[in-house]
DNA sequence: CGCCATACTGTATATAATCACAGTTTACGG
DNA sequence: CCGTAAACTGTGATTATATACAGTATGGCG
């Protein structure tokens, strides 16, 4: 965690303690009265600072929309990545949809995040739509492995094969086409490698 | 805790899961959309009922003022069932191979244990050998659901279809035969129903 | 010195959210 | 058959809350 000022640390710890004892995050007003502020904006700007430094996340528009990102709250949890916007790194704060109570070390190598699978292109490998893919964040992948790749803004899960500058991303479903990428022409980002799978809902 | 109705239990578990994954309690509206209510009062009265039965506390006037008082069993993980010996109930102590750090309330309805899948008879449903099946312990299953069944000492995972006293246990792989059981002749134990899946290792 | 970040005060407003009131339907026990 | 509880629909008022805008003061840094 990026270094907090003494005041910010004090406020952060109060927020953690509030949530621990009250069972829910505080409002801006509660923070004001606790810290002796006379303006709600004092709380607001402190929260913004804490969010900017990555120790909390603010959910816009939601009352008590304060999510604590470091230890005491999400021990052993993995973040679930939602929609991925252009350009941003996949594990950016704004992509985190929620946290799942799963030990990262359950997977080998360890998982860094979960990604919701969209579509049936890997259904013959037992990966169905809406499954959560456990991903180990690395660019170091070998032929035949199932990887999370990104071309421009599109994130996709496929089996990876590379020959020199040609990369093939093969689906595991004959209904979908093999994608062939020339690395000298199209930028390809390897976001990570599949290390596991969780299915917690499906249509009968 | 005073006995909850099935619906109330379902709602209570959803609230717990929401708080676990989102880091804060839900609003009435969130509960409505999750459960399919068209009226905020449906959520309100359910919350009142849960508060009256003592499993939650409502903080009047506070947004998201829901405090969870009794955790639905949280013994840090789900037991993984190993080989099942004749006669004993499947969740008996001696069958527990290890515990996996996974929140039981991640699944709907909640999982009671994990079972290691042996063989490829359900591979077309995305269930591969060595996957861990999350199982909700119940005998109340409907046609078409994927169930854990036991005939004598053999535990099997199949899709369940019943017509009167005839039960069909259908694999999801044409290479395996459909099992047909006459309940008047062969005892069949339904051990539970699939509510999820975890894959933490597989061959390449 | 000017520039920027931290740490606030004070006011205002749109909206998020609770919660009351008035109904309907289904099921179950006396 | 009546009463009661569970499980909802639908509307609307009130208040709780987030958050923009406009300031002030202080201290560190190049």
mmCIF file of N, CA, C and O in Angstrom, chain A residues 116-201:
data_model
loop_
_atom_site.group_PDB
_atom_site.id
_atom_site.type_symbol
_atom_site.label_atom_id
_atom_site.label_comp_id
_atom_site.label_asym_id
_atom_site.label_seq_id
_atom_site.Cartn_x
_atom_site.Cartn_y
_atom_site.Cartn_z
ATOM 1 N N UNK A 116 -14.776 -13.645 -15.475
ATOM 2 C CA UNK A 116 -16.013 -14.318 -15.895
ATOM 3 C C UNK A 116 -15.938 -14.658 -17.381
ATOM 4 O O UNK A 116 -15.676 -13.779 -18.206
ATOM 5 N N UNK A 117 -16.158 -15.919 -17.697
ATOM 6 C CA UNK A 117 -16.066 -16.376 -19.077
ATOM 7 C C UNK A 117 -17.323 -15.980 -19.832
ATOM 8 O O UNK A 117 -18.436 -16.163 -19.346
ATOM 9 N N UNK A 118 -17.126 -15.410 -21.026
ATOM 10 C CA UNK A 118 -18.263 -15.042 -21.867
ATOM 11 C C UNK A 118 -18.226 -15.873 -23.144
ATOM 12 O O UNK A 118 -17.246 -15.837 -23.876
ATOM 13 N N UNK A 119 -19.280 -16.625 -23.383
ATOM 14 C CA UNK A 119 -19.373 -17.397 -24.613
ATOM 15 C C UNK A 119 -18.878 -18.824 -24.453
ATOM 16 O O UNK A 119 -18.302 -19.200 -23.429
ATOM 17 N N UNK A 120 -19.104 -19.615 -25.489
ATOM 18 C CA UNK A 120 -18.882 -21.057 -25.411
ATOM 19 C C UNK A 120 -17.682 -21.527 -26.214
ATOM 20 O O UNK A 120 -17.591 -22.698 -26.543
ATOM 21 N N UNK A 121 -16.757 -20.624 -26.527
ATOM 22 C CA UNK A 121 -15.684 -21.009 -27.438
ATOM 23 C C UNK A 121 -14.748 -22.044 -26.819
ATOM 24 O O UNK A 121 -14.022 -22.713 -27.542
ATOM 25 N N UNK A 122 -14.780 -22.219 -25.500
ATOM 26 C CA UNK A 122 -13.915 -23.216 -24.872
ATOM 27 C C UNK A 122 -14.730 -24.335 -24.231
ATOM 28 O O UNK A 122 -14.239 -25.031 -23.333
ATOM 29 N N UNK A 123 -15.948 -24.526 -24.696
ATOM 30 C CA UNK A 123 -16.842 -25.462 -24.010
ATOM 31 C C UNK A 123 -16.332 -26.900 -24.063
ATOM 32 O O UNK A 123 -16.592 -27.677 -23.157
ATOM 33 N N UNK A 124 -15.559 -27.255 -25.099
ATOM 34 C CA UNK A 124 -15.059 -28.625 -25.173
ATOM 35 C C UNK A 124 -13.887 -28.867 -24.223
ATOM 36 O O UNK A 124 -13.449 -30.000 -24.057
ATOM 37 N N UNK A 125 -13.399 -27.807 -23.618
ATOM 38 C CA UNK A 125 -12.381 -27.983 -22.580
ATOM 39 C C UNK A 125 -13.029 -27.879 -21.201
ATOM 40 O O UNK A 125 -12.356 -27.684 -20.189
ATOM 41 N N UNK A 126 -14.346 -27.997 -21.175
ATOM 42 C CA UNK A 126 -15.046 -27.941 -19.889
ATOM 43 C C UNK A 126 -15.125 -26.555 -19.314
ATOM 44 O O UNK A 126 -15.307 -26.380 -18.112
ATOM 45 N N UNK A 127 -15.002 -25.540 -20.176
ATOM 46 C CA UNK A 127 -15.105 -24.150 -19.721
ATOM 47 C C UNK A 127 -16.363 -23.564 -20.353
ATOM 48 O O UNK A 127 -16.418 -23.373 -21.569
ATOM 49 N N UNK A 128 -17.361 -23.324 -19.521
ATOM 50 C CA UNK A 128 -18.652 -22.891 -20.038
ATOM 51 C C UNK A 128 -18.840 -21.388 -19.812
ATOM 52 O O UNK A 128 -18.131 -20.766 -19.023
ATOM 53 N N UNK A 129 -19.825 -20.834 -20.491
ATOM 54 C CA UNK A 129 -20.148 -19.421 -20.322
ATOM 55 C C UNK A 129 -20.573 -19.161 -18.879
ATOM 56 O O UNK A 129 -21.261 -19.981 -18.274
ATOM 57 N N UNK A 130 -20.116 -18.055 -18.324
ATOM 58 C CA UNK A 130 -20.426 -17.626 -16.948
ATOM 59 C C UNK A 130 -19.573 -18.327 -15.886
ATOM 60 O O UNK A 130 -19.713 -18.023 -14.703
ATOM 61 N N UNK A 131 -18.731 -19.266 -16.307
ATOM 62 C CA UNK A 131 -17.773 -19.834 -15.361
ATOM 63 C C UNK A 131 -16.792 -18.746 -14.933
ATOM 64 O O UNK A 131 -16.580 -17.773 -15.661
ATOM 65 N N UNK A 132 -16.208 -18.925 -13.764
ATOM 66 C CA UNK A 132 -15.167 -17.999 -13.329
ATOM 67 C C UNK A 132 -13.816 -18.668 -13.542
ATOM 68 O O UNK A 132 -13.559 -19.744 -13.010
ATOM 69 N N UNK A 133 -12.984 -18.010 -14.325
ATOM 70 C CA UNK A 133 -11.679 -18.568 -14.627
ATOM 71 C C UNK A 133 -10.677 -18.029 -13.615
ATOM 72 O O UNK A 133 -10.575 -16.812 -13.436
ATOM 73 N N UNK A 134 -9.952 -18.917 -12.966
ATOM 74 C CA UNK A 134 -8.879 -18.476 -12.073
ATOM 75 C C UNK A 134 -7.628 -18.245 -12.919
ATOM 76 O O UNK A 134 -7.225 -19.124 -13.681
ATOM 77 N N UNK A 135 -7.062 -17.043 -12.811
ATOM 78 C CA UNK A 135 -5.975 -16.656 -13.704
ATOM 79 C C UNK A 135 -4.717 -16.322 -12.907
ATOM 80 O O UNK A 135 -4.776 -15.612 -11.903
ATOM 81 N N UNK A 136 -3.607 -16.871 -13.361
ATOM 82 C CA UNK A 136 -2.297 -16.515 -12.824
ATOM 83 C C UNK A 136 -1.718 -15.452 -13.748
ATOM 84 O O UNK A 136 -1.543 -15.699 -14.944
ATOM 85 N N UNK A 137 -1.422 -14.286 -13.191
ATOM 86 C CA UNK A 137 -0.981 -13.167 -14.014
ATOM 87 C C UNK A 137 0.479 -13.354 -14.410
ATOM 88 O O UNK A 137 1.372 -13.302 -13.571
ATOM 89 N N UNK A 138 0.691 -13.561 -15.721
ATOM 90 C CA UNK A 138 2.033 -13.754 -16.233
ATOM 91 C C UNK A 138 2.016 -13.570 -17.743
ATOM 92 O O UNK A 138 0.982 -13.759 -18.378
ATOM 93 N N UNK A 139 3.139 -13.181 -18.314
ATOM 94 C CA UNK A 139 3.214 -13.120 -19.771
ATOM 95 C C UNK A 139 3.968 -14.330 -20.313
ATOM 96 O O UNK A 139 4.084 -14.513 -21.507
ATOM 97 N N UNK A 140 4.457 -15.133 -19.388
ATOM 98 C CA UNK A 140 5.284 -16.268 -19.731
ATOM 99 C C UNK A 140 4.430 -17.517 -19.865
ATOM 100 O O UNK A 140 4.194 -18.229 -18.899
ATOM 101 N N UNK A 141 3.958 -17.781 -21.093
ATOM 102 C CA UNK A 141 3.089 -18.940 -21.309
ATOM 103 C C UNK A 141 3.695 -19.842 -22.376
ATOM 104 O O UNK A 141 4.478 -19.396 -23.211
ATOM 105 N N UNK A 142 3.332 -21.109 -22.327
ATOM 106 C CA UNK A 142 3.880 -22.045 -23.307
ATOM 107 C C UNK A 142 2.784 -22.556 -24.230
ATOM 108 O O UNK A 142 1.594 -22.456 -23.925
ATOM 109 N N UNK A 143 3.237 -23.137 -25.337
ATOM 110 C CA UNK A 143 2.312 -23.680 -26.322
ATOM 111 C C UNK A 143 1.386 -24.712 -25.698
ATOM 112 O O UNK A 143 1.820 -25.556 -24.919
ATOM 113 N N UNK A 144 0.106 -24.604 -26.046
ATOM 114 C CA UNK A 144 -0.854 -25.570 -25.561
ATOM 115 C C UNK A 144 -1.581 -25.143 -24.302
ATOM 116 O O UNK A 144 -2.614 -25.708 -23.970
ATOM 117 N N UNK A 145 -1.058 -24.142 -23.630
ATOM 118 C CA UNK A 145 -1.718 -23.694 -22.407
ATOM 119 C C UNK A 145 -2.928 -22.827 -22.726
ATOM 120 O O UNK A 145 -2.991 -22.176 -23.783
ATOM 121 N N UNK A 146 -3.871 -22.809 -21.799
ATOM 122 C CA UNK A 146 -5.048 -21.959 -21.954
ATOM 123 C C UNK A 146 -4.707 -20.610 -21.340
ATOM 124 O O UNK A 146 -4.317 -20.526 -20.170
ATOM 125 N N UNK A 147 -4.829 -19.551 -22.148
ATOM 126 C CA UNK A 147 -4.382 -18.233 -21.708
ATOM 127 C C UNK A 147 -5.504 -17.208 -21.816
ATOM 128 O O UNK A 147 -6.499 -17.413 -22.514
ATOM 129 N N UNK A 148 -5.294 -16.107 -21.088
ATOM 130 C CA UNK A 148 -6.153 -14.942 -21.232
ATOM 131 C C UNK A 148 -5.356 -13.937 -22.057
ATOM 132 O O UNK A 148 -4.285 -13.508 -21.638
ATOM 133 N N UNK A 149 -5.871 -13.609 -23.238
ATOM 134 C CA UNK A 149 -5.148 -12.714 -24.130
ATOM 135 C C UNK A 149 -6.004 -11.502 -24.433
ATOM 136 O O UNK A 149 -7.228 -11.549 -24.320
ATOM 137 N N UNK A 150 -5.311 -10.419 -24.791
ATOM 138 C CA UNK A 150 -6.064 -9.228 -25.162
ATOM 139 C C UNK A 150 -5.537 -8.656 -26.464
ATOM 140 O O UNK A 150 -4.336 -8.455 -26.626
ATOM 141 N N UNK A 151 -6.454 -8.413 -27.395
ATOM 142 C CA UNK A 151 -6.126 -7.737 -28.645
ATOM 143 C C UNK A 151 -6.920 -6.440 -28.629
ATOM 144 O O UNK A 151 -8.155 -6.459 -28.600
ATOM 145 N N UNK A 152 -6.202 -5.319 -28.599
ATOM 146 C CA UNK A 152 -6.860 -4.014 -28.440
ATOM 147 C C UNK A 152 -7.711 -4.035 -27.167
ATOM 148 O O UNK A 152 -7.186 -4.123 -26.092
ATOM 149 N N UNK A 153 -9.024 -4.002 -27.338
ATOM 150 C CA UNK A 153 -9.879 -3.919 -26.144
ATOM 151 C C UNK A 153 -10.559 -5.235 -25.832
ATOM 152 O O UNK A 153 -11.299 -5.348 -24.872
ATOM 153 N N UNK A 154 -10.324 -6.223 -26.689
ATOM 154 C CA UNK A 154 -11.037 -7.488 -26.559
ATOM 155 C C UNK A 154 -10.243 -8.473 -25.703
ATOM 156 O O UNK A 154 -9.093 -8.788 -26.029
ATOM 157 N N UNK A 155 -10.865 -8.967 -24.661
ATOM 158 C CA UNK A 155 -10.219 -9.975 -23.829
ATOM 159 C C UNK A 155 -10.793 -11.333 -24.196
ATOM 160 O O UNK A 155 -12.012 -11.484 -24.290
ATOM 161 N N UNK A 156 -9.918 -12.300 -24.386
ATOM 162 C CA UNK A 156 -10.397 -13.605 -24.837
ATOM 163 C C UNK A 156 -9.635 -14.722 -24.150
ATOM 164 O O UNK A 156 -8.483 -14.563 -23.766
ATOM 165 N N UNK A 157 -10.302 -15.858 -24.007
ATOM 166 C CA UNK A 157 -9.699 -17.053 -23.418
ATOM 167 C C UNK A 157 -9.563 -18.098 -24.519
ATOM 168 O O UNK A 157 -10.557 -18.476 -25.126
ATOM 169 N N UNK A 158 -8.328 -18.519 -24.774
ATOM 170 C CA UNK A 158 -8.082 -19.490 -25.845
ATOM 171 C C UNK A 158 -6.855 -20.330 -25.511
ATOM 172 O O UNK A 158 -6.088 -20.010 -24.600
ATOM 173 N N UNK A 159 -6.667 -21.372 -26.308
ATOM 174 C CA UNK A 159 -5.458 -22.160 -26.165
ATOM 175 C C UNK A 159 -4.373 -21.526 -27.044
ATOM 176 O O UNK A 159 -4.641 -21.114 -28.168
ATOM 177 N N UNK A 160 -3.174 -21.439 -26.492
ATOM 178 C CA UNK A 160 -2.109 -20.626 -27.092
ATOM 179 C C UNK A 160 -1.080 -21.475 -27.828
ATOM 180 O O UNK A 160 -0.599 -22.476 -27.279
ATOM 181 N N UNK A 161 -0.770 -21.065 -29.071
ATOM 182 C CA UNK A 161 0.306 -21.730 -29.825
ATOM 183 C C UNK A 161 1.105 -20.654 -30.546
ATOM 184 O O UNK A 161 0.531 -19.807 -31.230
ATOM 185 N N UNK A 162 2.421 -20.686 -30.401
ATOM 186 C CA UNK A 162 3.251 -19.680 -31.067
ATOM 187 C C UNK A 162 4.320 -20.362 -31.918
ATOM 188 O O UNK A 162 4.978 -21.303 -31.466
ATOM 189 N N UNK A 163 4.472 -19.872 -33.159
ATOM 190 C CA UNK A 163 5.592 -20.281 -34.005
ATOM 191 C C UNK A 163 6.217 -19.001 -34.517
ATOM 192 O O UNK A 163 5.609 -18.315 -35.348
ATOM 193 N N UNK A 164 7.382 -18.678 -34.018
ATOM 194 C CA UNK A 164 8.062 -17.431 -34.373
ATOM 195 C C UNK A 164 7.151 -16.240 -34.093
ATOM 196 O O UNK A 164 6.757 -16.041 -32.958
ATOM 197 N N UNK A 165 6.804 -15.487 -35.132
ATOM 198 C CA UNK A 165 5.975 -14.318 -34.897
ATOM 199 C C UNK A 165 4.484 -14.566 -35.137
ATOM 200 O O UNK A 165 3.689 -13.642 -35.103
ATOM 201 N N UNK A 166 4.169 -15.834 -35.409
ATOM 202 C CA UNK A 166 2.764 -16.169 -35.624
ATOM 203 C C UNK A 166 2.177 -16.777 -34.345
ATOM 204 O O UNK A 166 2.722 -17.748 -33.824
ATOM 205 N N UNK A 167 1.108 -16.214 -33.872
ATOM 206 C CA UNK A 167 0.435 -16.797 -32.711
ATOM 207 C C UNK A 167 -0.940 -17.292 -33.132
ATOM 208 O O UNK A 167 -1.683 -16.593 -33.815
ATOM 209 N N UNK A 168 -1.238 -18.526 -32.732
ATOM 210 C CA UNK A 168 -2.584 -19.047 -32.958
ATOM 211 C C UNK A 168 -3.322 -19.100 -31.632
ATOM 212 O O UNK A 168 -2.812 -19.630 -30.646
ATOM 213 N N UNK A 169 -4.517 -18.555 -31.631
ATOM 214 C CA UNK A 169 -5.390 -18.687 -30.462
ATOM 215 C C UNK A 169 -6.521 -19.623 -30.863
ATOM 216 O O UNK A 169 -7.412 -19.254 -31.618
ATOM 217 N N UNK A 170 -6.453 -20.849 -30.328
ATOM 218 C CA UNK A 170 -7.407 -21.860 -30.762
ATOM 219 C C UNK A 170 -8.530 -22.030 -29.750
ATOM 220 O O UNK A 170 -8.276 -22.274 -28.574
ATOM 221 N N UNK A 171 -9.760 -21.927 -30.201
ATOM 222 C CA UNK A 171 -10.899 -22.253 -29.327
ATOM 223 C C UNK A 171 -10.974 -23.765 -29.148
ATOM 224 O O UNK A 171 -10.320 -24.511 -29.879
ATOM 225 N N UNK A 172 -11.762 -24.218 -28.192
ATOM 226 C CA UNK A 172 -12.009 -25.658 -28.053
ATOM 227 C C UNK A 172 -13.476 -25.898 -28.323
ATOM 228 O O UNK A 172 -14.236 -26.336 -27.462
ATOM 229 N N UNK A 173 -13.858 -25.547 -29.555
ATOM 230 C CA UNK A 173 -15.236 -25.718 -29.989
ATOM 231 C C UNK A 173 -15.213 -25.498 -31.493
ATOM 232 O O UNK A 173 -14.917 -24.400 -31.947
ATOM 233 N N UNK A 174 -15.520 -26.539 -32.264
ATOM 234 C CA UNK A 174 -15.387 -26.437 -33.724
ATOM 235 C C UNK A 174 -16.246 -25.326 -34.333
ATOM 236 O O UNK A 174 -15.999 -24.906 -35.455
ATOM 237 N N UNK A 175 -17.238 -24.843 -33.572
ATOM 238 C CA UNK A 175 -18.101 -23.793 -34.112
ATOM 239 C C UNK A 175 -17.403 -22.436 -34.153
ATOM 240 O O UNK A 175 -17.919 -21.500 -34.752
ATOM 241 N N UNK A 176 -16.237 -22.354 -33.483
ATOM 242 C CA UNK A 176 -15.540 -21.069 -33.448
ATOM 243 C C UNK A 176 -14.256 -21.140 -34.264
ATOM 244 O O UNK A 176 -13.616 -22.189 -34.319
ATOM 245 N N UNK A 177 -13.858 -20.028 -34.884
ATOM 246 C CA UNK A 177 -12.678 -20.043 -35.752
ATOM 247 C C UNK A 177 -11.382 -19.903 -34.945
ATOM 248 O O UNK A 177 -11.369 -19.321 -33.860
ATOM 249 N N UNK A 178 -10.320 -20.438 -35.498
ATOM 250 C CA UNK A 178 -8.991 -20.229 -34.939
ATOM 251 C C UNK A 178 -8.540 -18.818 -35.296
ATOM 252 O O UNK A 178 -8.730 -18.371 -36.429
ATOM 253 N N UNK A 179 -8.008 -18.092 -34.313
ATOM 254 C CA UNK A 179 -7.512 -16.755 -34.603
ATOM 255 C C UNK A 179 -6.003 -16.835 -34.828
ATOM 256 O O UNK A 179 -5.290 -17.428 -34.023
ATOM 257 N N UNK A 180 -5.556 -16.239 -35.904
ATOM 258 C CA UNK A 180 -4.128 -16.211 -36.194
ATOM 259 C C UNK A 180 -3.654 -14.770 -36.161
ATOM 260 O O UNK A 180 -4.248 -13.914 -36.812
ATOM 261 N N UNK A 181 -2.612 -14.527 -35.379
ATOM 262 C CA UNK A 181 -2.133 -13.157 -35.199
ATOM 263 C C UNK A 181 -0.670 -13.057 -35.596
ATOM 264 O O UNK A 181 0.153 -13.884 -35.180
ATOM 265 N N UNK A 182 -0.378 -12.068 -36.402
ATOM 266 C CA UNK A 182 1.005 -11.755 -36.739
ATOM 267 C C UNK A 182 1.491 -10.676 -35.775
ATOM 268 O O UNK A 182 1.020 -9.543 -35.798
ATOM 269 N N UNK A 183 2.432 -11.057 -34.920
ATOM 270 C CA UNK A 183 2.849 -10.150 -33.847
ATOM 271 C C UNK A 183 3.499 -8.874 -34.378
ATOM 272 O O UNK A 183 3.508 -7.857 -33.692
ATOM 273 N N UNK A 184 4.025 -8.936 -35.590
ATOM 274 C CA UNK A 184 4.652 -7.728 -36.134
ATOM 275 C C UNK A 184 3.598 -6.718 -36.575
ATOM 276 O O UNK A 184 3.901 -5.549 -36.768
ATOM 277 N N UNK A 185 2.361 -7.182 -36.739
ATOM 278 C CA UNK A 185 1.312 -6.275 -37.222
ATOM 279 C C UNK A 185 0.278 -5.930 -36.161
ATOM 280 O O UNK A 185 -0.215 -4.816 -36.096
ATOM 281 N N UNK A 186 -0.060 -6.912 -35.354
ATOM 282 C CA UNK A 186 -1.119 -6.702 -34.360
ATOM 283 C C UNK A 186 -0.545 -6.898 -32.955
ATOM 284 O O UNK A 186 0.070 -7.922 -32.689
ATOM 285 N N UNK A 187 -0.734 -5.928 -32.082
ATOM 286 C CA UNK A 187 -0.232 -6.120 -30.711
ATOM 287 C C UNK A 187 -1.104 -7.123 -29.960
ATOM 288 O O UNK A 187 -2.332 -7.054 -30.010
ATOM 289 N N UNK A 188 -0.449 -8.053 -29.290
ATOM 290 C CA UNK A 188 -1.170 -9.070 -28.515
ATOM 291 C C UNK A 188 -0.644 -9.036 -27.082
ATOM 292 O O UNK A 188 0.561 -9.158 -26.857
ATOM 293 N N UNK A 189 -1.545 -8.863 -26.136
ATOM 294 C CA UNK A 189 -1.141 -8.871 -24.728
ATOM 295 C C UNK A 189 -1.566 -10.173 -24.072
ATOM 296 O O UNK A 189 -2.740 -10.521 -24.113
ATOM 297 N N UNK A 190 -0.600 -10.867 -23.480
ATOM 298 C CA UNK A 190 -0.936 -12.043 -22.688
ATOM 299 C C UNK A 190 -1.172 -11.568 -21.260
ATOM 300 O O UNK A 190 -0.276 -11.041 -20.603
ATOM 301 N N UNK A 191 -2.380 -11.743 -20.800
ATOM 302 C CA UNK A 191 -2.753 -11.231 -19.471
ATOM 303 C C UNK A 191 -2.475 -12.263 -18.392
ATOM 304 O O UNK A 191 -2.311 -11.917 -17.226
ATOM 305 N N UNK A 192 -2.458 -13.524 -18.788
ATOM 306 C CA UNK A 192 -2.209 -14.542 -17.782
ATOM 307 C C UNK A 192 -2.585 -15.908 -18.301
ATOM 308 O O UNK A 192 -2.924 -16.082 -19.470
ATOM 309 N N UNK A 193 -2.534 -16.850 -17.396
ATOM 310 C CA UNK A 193 -2.711 -18.240 -17.769
ATOM 311 C C UNK A 193 -3.742 -18.877 -16.842
ATOM 312 O O UNK A 193 -3.775 -18.581 -15.642
ATOM 313 N N UNK A 194 -4.565 -19.719 -17.398
ATOM 314 C CA UNK A 194 -5.594 -20.386 -16.599
ATOM 315 C C UNK A 194 -4.955 -21.339 -15.594
ATOM 316 O O UNK A 194 -4.108 -22.146 -15.963
ATOM 317 N N UNK A 195 -5.355 -21.213 -14.360
ATOM 318 C CA UNK A 195 -4.869 -22.163 -13.355
ATOM 319 C C UNK A 195 -6.025 -22.869 -12.646
ATOM 320 O O UNK A 195 -5.804 -23.683 -11.763
ATOM 321 N N UNK A 196 -7.258 -22.529 -13.040
ATOM 322 C CA UNK A 196 -8.391 -23.194 -12.407
ATOM 323 C C UNK A 196 -9.701 -22.599 -12.842
ATOM 324 O O UNK A 196 -9.730 -21.682 -13.674
ATOM 325 N N UNK A 197 -10.754 -23.126 -12.251
ATOM 326 C CA UNK A 197 -12.088 -22.763 -12.696
ATOM 327 C C UNK A 197 -13.070 -22.910 -11.545
ATOM 328 O O UNK A 197 -12.959 -23.836 -10.740
ATOM 329 N N UNK A 198 -14.020 -21.992 -11.499
ATOM 330 C CA UNK A 198 -15.094 -22.106 -10.514
ATOM 331 C C UNK A 198 -16.419 -21.903 -11.220
ATOM 332 O O UNK A 198 -16.562 -20.964 -12.000
ATOM 333 N N UNK A 199 -17.332 -22.794 -10.965
ATOM 334 C CA UNK A 199 -18.676 -22.658 -11.547
ATOM 335 C C UNK A 199 -19.654 -22.562 -10.386
ATOM 336 O O UNK A 199 -19.807 -23.498 -9.626
ATOM 337 N N UNK A 200 -20.259 -21.399 -10.257
ATOM 338 C CA UNK A 200 -21.159 -21.253 -9.102
ATOM 339 C C UNK A 200 -22.587 -21.019 -9.539
ATOM 340 O O UNK A 200 -23.469 -20.915 -8.723
ATOM 341 N N UNK A 201 -22.807 -20.955 -10.854
ATOM 342 C CA UNK A 201 -24.188 -20.825 -11.311
ATOM 343 C C UNK A 201 -24.238 -21.303 -12.739
ATOM 344 O O UNK A 201 -23.285 -21.148 -13.487
#
